[in-house]
Short mmCIF file of C-alpha atoms in Angstrom, two decimals:
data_model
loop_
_atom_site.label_atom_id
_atom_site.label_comp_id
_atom_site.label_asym_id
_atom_site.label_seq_id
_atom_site.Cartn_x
_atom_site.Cartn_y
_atom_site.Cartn_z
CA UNK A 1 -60.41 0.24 11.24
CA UNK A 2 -57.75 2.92 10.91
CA UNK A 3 -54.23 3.25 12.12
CA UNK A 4 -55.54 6.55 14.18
CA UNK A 5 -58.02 3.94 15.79
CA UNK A 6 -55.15 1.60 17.02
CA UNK A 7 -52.54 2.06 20.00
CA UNK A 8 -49.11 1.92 18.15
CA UNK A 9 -46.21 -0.25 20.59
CA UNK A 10 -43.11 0.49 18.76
CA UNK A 11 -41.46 3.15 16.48
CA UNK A 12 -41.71 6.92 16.87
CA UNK A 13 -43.79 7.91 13.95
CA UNK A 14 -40.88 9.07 12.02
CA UNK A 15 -39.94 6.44 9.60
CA UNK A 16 -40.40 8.43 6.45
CA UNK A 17 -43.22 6.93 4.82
CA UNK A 18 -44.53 5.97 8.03
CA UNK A 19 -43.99 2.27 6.48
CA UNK A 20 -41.69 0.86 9.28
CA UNK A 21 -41.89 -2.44 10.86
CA UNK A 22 -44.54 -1.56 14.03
CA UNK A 23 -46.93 -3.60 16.70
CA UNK A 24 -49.86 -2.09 16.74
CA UNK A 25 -52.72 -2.44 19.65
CA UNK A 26 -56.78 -3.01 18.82
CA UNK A 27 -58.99 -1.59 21.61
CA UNK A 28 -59.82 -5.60 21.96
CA UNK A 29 -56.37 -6.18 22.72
CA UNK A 30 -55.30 -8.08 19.77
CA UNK A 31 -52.24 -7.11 17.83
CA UNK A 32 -51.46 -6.16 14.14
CA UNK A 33 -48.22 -6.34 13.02
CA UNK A 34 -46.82 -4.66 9.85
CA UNK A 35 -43.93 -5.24 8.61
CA UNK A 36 -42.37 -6.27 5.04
CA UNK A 37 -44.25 -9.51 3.31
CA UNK A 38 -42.37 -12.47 3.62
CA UNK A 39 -43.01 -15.18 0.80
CA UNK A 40 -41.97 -17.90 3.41
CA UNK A 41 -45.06 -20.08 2.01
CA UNK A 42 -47.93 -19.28 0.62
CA UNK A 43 -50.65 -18.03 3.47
CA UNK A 44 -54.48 -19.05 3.40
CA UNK A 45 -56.73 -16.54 1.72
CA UNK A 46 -57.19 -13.99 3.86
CA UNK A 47 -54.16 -13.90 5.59
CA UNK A 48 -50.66 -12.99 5.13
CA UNK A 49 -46.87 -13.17 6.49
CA UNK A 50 -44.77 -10.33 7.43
CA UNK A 51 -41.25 -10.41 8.43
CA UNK A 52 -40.64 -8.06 11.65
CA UNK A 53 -37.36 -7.53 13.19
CA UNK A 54 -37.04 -9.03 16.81
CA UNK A 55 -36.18 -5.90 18.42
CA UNK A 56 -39.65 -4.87 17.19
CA UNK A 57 -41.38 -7.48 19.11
CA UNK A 58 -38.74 -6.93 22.29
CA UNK A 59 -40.14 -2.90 22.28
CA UNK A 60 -43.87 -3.75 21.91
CA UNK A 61 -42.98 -6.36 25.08
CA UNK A 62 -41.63 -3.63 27.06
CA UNK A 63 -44.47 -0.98 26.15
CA UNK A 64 -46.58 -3.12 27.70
CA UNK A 65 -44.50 -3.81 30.35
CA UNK A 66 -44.33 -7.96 29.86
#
């Protein structure tokens, strides 16, 4: 899947490197979520943690109007 293929929630595309904290939307509706890797504790293979700032969440809320 590519980022073109998702629904971005959050963020206006102008984050330099276009490597900002964003919720993203699958056309299944579940969410990715990228943001900076946390080492928290150590994640399952095949997954992995990423810290995203809570106004992040609060705009992908609103942008789907939760």
């Amino acid at each position: 899947m590519s980022r073109e293929e998702l629904t971005r929630l959050t963020g206006n595309g102008t984050c330099g490197k276009d490597d900002c904290p964003n919720v993203y939307r699958t056309d299944s509706g579940a969410f990715v979520v990228q943001g900076a890797v946390s080492h928290a504790f150590t994640a399952p293979d095949g997954e992995a943690l990423v810290e995203i700032p809570e106004e992040i969440l609060r705009e992908a809320v609103r942008a789907l109007g939760w």
